[in-house]
PDB file of C-alpha atoms in Angstrom:
ATOM      1  CA  MET A  46     -23.450   8.099-157.558  1.00 45.00           C
ATOM      2  CA  ILE A  47     -20.371   6.950-156.378  1.00 58.00           C
ATOM      3  CA  LEU A  48     -18.267   7.010-159.870  1.00 55.00           C
ATOM      4  CA  GLY A  49     -17.966  10.735-161.281  1.00 56.00           C
ATOM      5  CA  ALA A  50     -17.003  12.105-164.823  1.00 55.00           C
ATOM      6  CA  LYS A  51     -15.454   9.458-167.215  1.00 58.00           C
ATOM      7  CA  THR A  52     -12.483  10.151-166.188  1.00 60.00           C
ATOM      8  CA  ASP A  53     -12.516   9.216-162.616  1.00 71.00           C
ATOM      9  CA  TRP A  54     -14.073   6.007-164.336  1.00 71.00           C
ATOM     10  CA  GLU A  55     -11.156   4.789-166.440  1.00 81.00           C
ATOM     11  CA  HIS A  56      -9.148   5.700-163.659  1.00 82.00           C
ATOM     12  CA  ALA A  57     -10.238   3.940-160.725  1.00 79.00           C
ATOM     13  CA  GLN A  58     -10.982   1.195-163.207  1.00 86.00           C
ATOM     14  CA  ARG A  59      -7.276   0.901-164.199  1.00 90.00           C
ATOM     15  CA  ARG A  60      -6.578   1.315-160.138  1.00 92.00           C
ATOM     16  CA  PHE A  61      -8.928  -1.215-159.351  1.00 95.00           C
ATOM     17  CA  TRP A  62      -8.707  -4.468-161.853  1.00 95.00           C
ATOM     18  CA  VAL A  63      -4.643  -4.492-161.142  1.00 96.00           C
ATOM     19  CA  LYS A  64      -5.571  -5.596-157.577  1.00 97.00           C
ATOM     20  CA  VAL A  65      -7.909  -8.235-158.551  1.00 97.00           C
ATOM     21  CA  LYS A  66      -6.346 -12.249-159.510  1.00 97.00           C
ATOM     22  CA  ARG A  67      -8.365 -13.671-161.352  1.00 96.00           C
ATOM     23  CA  THR A  68      -9.294 -17.707-160.978  1.00 94.00           C
ATOM     24  CA  ASP A  69     -11.481 -20.146-162.555  1.00 94.00           C
ATOM     25  CA  GLN A  70     -14.247 -19.127-159.345  1.00 95.00           C
ATOM     26  CA  CYS A  71     -13.692 -16.730-157.377  1.00 96.00           C
ATOM     27  CA  TRP A  72     -11.750 -13.669-158.735  1.00 97.00           C
ATOM     28  CA  GLU A  73      -9.981 -12.781-155.638  1.00 96.00           C
ATOM     29  CA  TRP A  74      -9.196  -8.980-154.103  1.00 97.00           C
ATOM     30  CA  GLN A  75      -5.879  -8.356-153.471  1.00 97.00           C
ATOM     31  CA  GLY A  76      -5.745  -5.394-151.271  1.00 95.00           C
ATOM     32  CA  THR A  77      -7.072  -4.097-148.229  1.00 94.00           C
ATOM     33  CA  HIS A  78      -9.462  -6.158-146.486  1.00 94.00           C
ATOM     34  CA  ASP A  79     -12.071  -4.959-143.627  1.00 93.00           C
ATOM     35  CA  SER A  80     -12.519  -7.223-141.050  1.00 90.00           C
ATOM     36  CA  ASP A  81     -15.287  -9.106-142.061  1.00 87.00           C
ATOM     37  CA  GLY A  82     -12.942 -10.103-144.963  1.00 92.00           C
ATOM     38  CA  TYR A  83     -14.536  -7.870-147.856  1.00 94.00           C
ATOM     39  CA  GLY A  84     -12.329  -6.492-149.945  1.00 96.00           C
ATOM     40  CA  GLN A  85     -11.846  -3.078-149.918  1.00 96.00           C
ATOM     41  CA  PHE A  86     -10.975   0.182-151.838  1.00 95.00           C
ATOM     42  CA  THR A  87     -10.046   3.504-151.549  1.00 90.00           C
ATOM     43  CA  TYR A  88     -11.797   6.171-154.120  1.00 85.00           C
ATOM     44  CA  ASN A  89     -12.764   9.418-153.265  1.00 82.00           C
ATOM     45  CA  TYR A  90     -10.843   9.206-149.560  1.00 86.00           C
ATOM     46  CA  LYS A  91     -13.429   6.521-149.039  1.00 90.00           C
ATOM     47  CA  GLN A  92     -13.113   2.797-148.545  1.00 93.00           C
ATOM     48  CA  ILE A  93     -15.308   0.957-150.705  1.00 94.00           C
ATOM     49  CA  LYS A  94     -16.473  -2.210-150.471  1.00 96.00           C
ATOM     50  CA  ALA A  95     -14.294  -4.359-153.416  1.00 97.00           C
ATOM     51  CA  CYS A  96     -17.425  -5.928-154.423  1.00 96.00           C
ATOM     52  CA  LYS A  97     -20.014  -2.507-155.008  1.00 96.00           C
ATOM     53  CA  ILE A  98     -17.219  -1.380-157.290  1.00 94.00           C
ATOM     54  CA  ALA A  99     -16.705  -4.413-159.554  1.00 96.00           C
ATOM     55  CA  TYR A 100     -20.205  -4.584-159.184  1.00 95.00           C
ATOM     56  CA  ILE A 101     -20.229  -0.556-160.521  1.00 93.00           C
ATOM     57  CA  LEU A 102     -17.119  -0.888-163.131  1.00 91.00           C
ATOM     58  CA  THR A 103     -18.932  -3.510-164.887  1.00 92.00           C
ATOM     59  CA  HIS A 104     -23.569  -3.590-164.492  1.00 93.00           C
ATOM     60  CA  GLY A 105     -23.516  -0.050-163.550  1.00 90.00           C
ATOM     61  CA  GLN A 106     -24.669   1.654-160.091  1.00 91.00           C
ATOM     62  CA  VAL A 107     -26.136   0.707-157.464  1.00 95.00           C
ATOM     63  CA  PRO A 108     -29.556   1.581-156.498  1.00 94.00           C
ATOM     64  CA  GLU A 109     -29.646   3.495-153.017  1.00 91.00           C
ATOM     65  CA  ARG A 110     -31.026   1.112-150.195  1.00 92.00           C
ATOM     66  CA  PHE A 111     -29.561  -1.772-152.766  1.00 95.00           C
ATOM     67  CA  CYS A 112     -26.605  -4.071-151.153  1.00 93.00           C
ATOM     68  CA  VAL A 113     -23.561  -5.933-153.402  1.00 95.00           C
ATOM     69  CA  LEU A 114     -23.972 -10.020-152.409  1.00 93.00           C
ATOM     70  CA  HIS A 115     -22.501 -13.237-153.679  1.00 93.00           C
ATOM     71  CA  THR A 116     -23.313 -15.694-154.998  1.00 91.00           C
ATOM     72  CA  CYS A 117     -20.667 -17.666-153.892  1.00 91.00           C
ATOM     73  CA  ASP A 118     -20.305 -16.298-150.465  1.00 86.00           C
ATOM     74  CA  ASN A 119     -16.722 -15.118-150.439  1.00 93.00           C
ATOM     75  CA  PRO A 120     -16.125 -11.901-149.497  1.00 92.00           C
ATOM     76  CA  SER A 121     -13.019 -11.797-150.863  1.00 95.00           C
ATOM     77  CA  CYS A 122     -14.742 -12.633-154.369  1.00 96.00           C
ATOM     78  CA  CYS A 123     -14.887  -9.645-156.913  1.00 96.00           C
ATOM     79  CA  ARG A 124     -15.708 -11.965-159.906  1.00 97.00           C
ATOM     80  CA  PRO A 125     -18.766  -9.983-161.696  1.00 96.00           C
ATOM     81  CA  ASP A 126     -21.091 -13.019-162.223  1.00 96.00           C
ATOM     82  CA  HIS A 127     -20.421 -14.192-158.457  1.00 96.00           C
ATOM     83  CA  LEU A 128     -22.043 -10.801-158.008  1.00 96.00           C
ATOM     84  CA  TRP A 129     -25.932  -9.447-157.453  1.00 93.00           C
ATOM     85  CA  LEU A 130     -28.444  -6.877-156.331  1.00 95.00           C
ATOM     86  CA  GLY A 131     -30.553  -7.597-153.731  1.00 93.00           C
ATOM     87  CA  THR A 132     -31.850  -5.597-150.603  1.00 93.00           C
ATOM     88  CA  THR A 133     -30.718  -5.863-147.413  1.00 89.00           C
ATOM     89  CA  GLN A 134     -33.401  -8.150-146.005  1.00 89.00           C
ATOM     90  CA  GLU A 135     -32.718 -10.348-148.942  1.00 90.00           C
ATOM     91  CA  ASN A 136     -29.306 -10.479-147.805  1.00 85.00           C
ATOM     92  CA  THR A 137     -30.294 -12.056-144.544  1.00 80.00           C
ATOM     93  CA  GLN A 138     -32.631 -14.283-145.833  1.00 84.00           C
ATOM     94  CA  ASP A 139     -29.326 -15.267-148.400  1.00 80.00           C
ATOM     95  CA  LYS A 140     -27.090 -15.951-144.784  1.00 77.00           C
ATOM     96  CA  ILE A 141     -29.656 -17.786-143.330  1.00 72.00           C
ATOM     97  CA  ASN A 142     -30.860 -20.279-146.024  1.00 76.00           C
ATOM     98  CA  LYS A 143     -26.535 -20.931-146.652  1.00 74.00           C
ATOM     99  CA  GLY A 144     -26.457 -21.293-142.922  1.00 68.00           C
ATOM    100  CA  ARG A 145     -24.185 -18.315-142.391  1.00 66.00           C
ATOM    101  CA  GLN A 146     -26.349 -15.870-139.639  1.00 61.00           C
ATOM    102  CA  ALA A 147     -24.475 -16.171-137.145  1.00 53.00           C
ATOM    103  CA  ARG A 148     -27.176 -18.337-133.594  1.00 52.00           C
ATOM    104  CA  GLY A 149     -26.354 -19.111-129.994  1.00 51.00           C
ATOM    105  CA  MET A 150     -22.677 -19.180-128.889  1.00 51.00           C
ATOM    106  CA  THR A 151     -21.411 -18.242-132.240  1.00 51.00           C
ATOM    107  CA  SER A 152     -23.400 -14.739-132.708  1.00 52.00           C
ATOM    108  CA  GLY A 153     -21.106 -13.532-129.993  1.00 48.00           C
ATOM    109  CA  LEU A 154     -23.441 -11.283-127.478  1.00 55.00           C
ATOM    110  CA  SER A 155     -24.910 -15.292-126.002  1.00 63.00           C
ATOM    111  CA  THR A 156     -23.357 -15.358-122.344  1.00 69.00           C
ATOM    112  CA  THR A 157     -25.635 -18.942-122.127  1.00 77.00           C
ATOM    113  CA  THR A 158     -24.125 -22.443-123.269  1.00 79.00           C
ATOM    114  CA  GLU A 159     -26.274 -24.785-125.426  1.00 78.00           C
ATOM    115  CA  ALA A 160     -26.136 -26.904-121.929  1.00 83.00           C
ATOM    116  CA  GLU A 161     -27.917 -24.018-119.617  1.00 82.00           C
ATOM    117  CA  VAL A 162     -30.633 -23.451-122.392  1.00 82.00           C
ATOM    118  CA  ARG A 163     -30.994 -27.152-122.169  1.00 84.00           C
ATOM    119  CA  TYR A 164     -31.022 -27.668-118.533  1.00 85.00           C
ATOM    120  CA  ILE A 165     -33.367 -24.265-118.412  1.00 85.00           C
ATOM    121  CA  ARG A 166     -35.660 -26.492-120.074  1.00 86.00           C
ATOM    122  CA  TYR A 167     -35.189 -29.062-118.797  1.00 87.00           C
ATOM    123  CA  LEU A 168     -35.697 -27.834-115.134  1.00 88.00           C
ATOM    124  CA  TYR A 169     -39.113 -25.936-116.197  1.00 89.00           C
ATOM    125  CA  THR A 170     -40.462 -28.774-117.575  1.00 86.00           C
ATOM    126  CA  ILE A 171     -40.411 -30.292-115.034  1.00 89.00           C
ATOM    127  CA  GLY A 172     -42.148 -28.104-112.843  1.00 90.00           C
ATOM    128  CA  MET A 173     -39.471 -25.979-111.522  1.00 88.00           C
ATOM    129  CA  GLY A 174     -41.010 -21.493-112.201  1.00 89.00           C
ATOM    130  CA  GLN A 175     -39.569 -19.382-114.557  1.00 88.00           C
ATOM    131  CA  SER A 176     -38.010 -16.963-111.152  1.00 89.00           C
ATOM    132  CA  GLN A 177     -37.182 -19.962-109.571  1.00 90.00           C
ATOM    133  CA  ILE A 178     -35.186 -20.813-112.201  1.00 88.00           C
ATOM    134  CA  THR A 179     -34.122 -17.767-112.838  1.00 85.00           C
ATOM    135  CA  ARG A 180     -32.537 -17.153-109.253  1.00 88.00           C
ATOM    136  CA  THR A 181     -30.998 -21.115-109.236  1.00 85.00           C
ATOM    137  CA  LEU A 182     -28.430 -20.182-112.228  1.00 82.00           C
ATOM    138  CA  SER A 183     -28.499 -16.419-111.976  1.00 83.00           C
ATOM    139  CA  LYS A 184     -29.832 -15.837-115.793  1.00 83.00           C
ATOM    140  CA  GLY A 185     -32.136 -12.892-116.330  1.00 81.00           C
ATOM    141  CA  LYS A 186     -36.233 -13.149-116.540  1.00 86.00           C
ATOM    142  CA  GLY A 187     -35.961 -12.436-119.635  1.00 82.00           C
ATOM    143  CA  CYS A 188     -33.499 -14.676-121.267  1.00 81.00           C
ATOM    144  CA  VAL A 189     -34.885 -17.506-118.890  1.00 85.00           C
ATOM    145  CA  ASN A 190     -38.433 -16.493-120.262  1.00 85.00           C
ATOM    146  CA  ALA A 191     -37.046 -16.647-123.872  1.00 80.00           C
ATOM    147  CA  ILE A 192     -35.244 -19.171-123.891  1.00 81.00           C
ATOM    148  CA  ILE A 193     -38.589 -21.376-122.274  1.00 85.00           C
ATOM    149  CA  SER A 194     -40.813 -19.449-124.379  1.00 82.00           C
ATOM    150  CA  GLY A 195     -38.525 -20.521-127.618  1.00 77.00           C
ATOM    151  CA  ALA A 196     -38.265 -16.906-128.741  1.00 75.00           C
ATOM    152  CA  SER A 197     -34.136 -17.651-128.778  1.00 73.00           C
ATOM    153  CA  TRP A 198     -32.005 -20.404-129.054  1.00 73.00           C
ATOM    154  CA  LYS A 199     -34.411 -21.568-131.986  1.00 72.00           C
ATOM    155  CA  HIS A 200     -31.953 -23.467-133.421  1.00 67.00           C
ATOM    156  CA  LEU A 201     -32.041 -25.975-130.712  1.00 69.00           C
ATOM    157  CA  GLY A 202     -35.732 -26.706-131.261  1.00 69.00           C
ATOM    158  CA  GLY A 203     -37.520 -26.317-127.820  1.00 62.00           C
ATOM    159  CA  GLY A 204     -40.047 -23.941-126.126  1.00 57.00           C
ATOM    160  CA  ILE A 205     -43.406 -23.675-125.243  1.00 54.00           C
ATOM    161  CA  TYR A 206     -45.703 -23.923-127.422  1.00 42.00           C
ATOM    162  CA  GLU A 207     -50.169 -23.791-128.293  1.00 32.00           C
ATOM    163  CA  SER A 208     -49.799 -27.175-126.517  1.00 37.00           C
ATOM    164  CA  GLY A 209     -48.276 -26.324-123.030  1.00 45.00           C
ATOM    165  CA  SER A 210     -45.717 -28.703-122.997  1.00 45.00           C
ATOM    166  CA  LEU A 211     -41.597 -28.197-124.105  1.00 44.00           C
ATOM    167  CA  ASN A 212     -40.835 -29.088-127.758  1.00 44.00           C
ATOM    168  CA  THR A 213     -37.798 -31.335-127.440  1.00 41.00           C
TER     169      THR A 213
END
């Protein structure tokens, strides 16, 4: 439970809604934001996502292990009818369905480019072994294997499947 006594709720509600700009579309949070663009509201010396506070103030408490998700995909939005509850798994699936899941070079963790992935897969189809590809391109064995098998970089297509050939 985030909000305590009724006086806390009333005070939080007054403090909260003055920082929300209401439009015909999204209701934009005008206070501070985190690095991902989500509004931040301070309550009991803690930073809480503004969308979560908006949900609580209009719909009630958020059960444990649930997240407040946006139908509008605007992290700054606090419009109650744009907010819904879902699990972390549902949030991830929603991101994937809407094409917002970081992958490949956009993941921020990859040191391999799309061109290298295509080249690795090409080298494998013309008969170069994984160990030779690893040495030639100075890539780790796990990286090369994941690219060839299709375990990584799935969005580019390709990878070795049951037929034993590369599907490009």
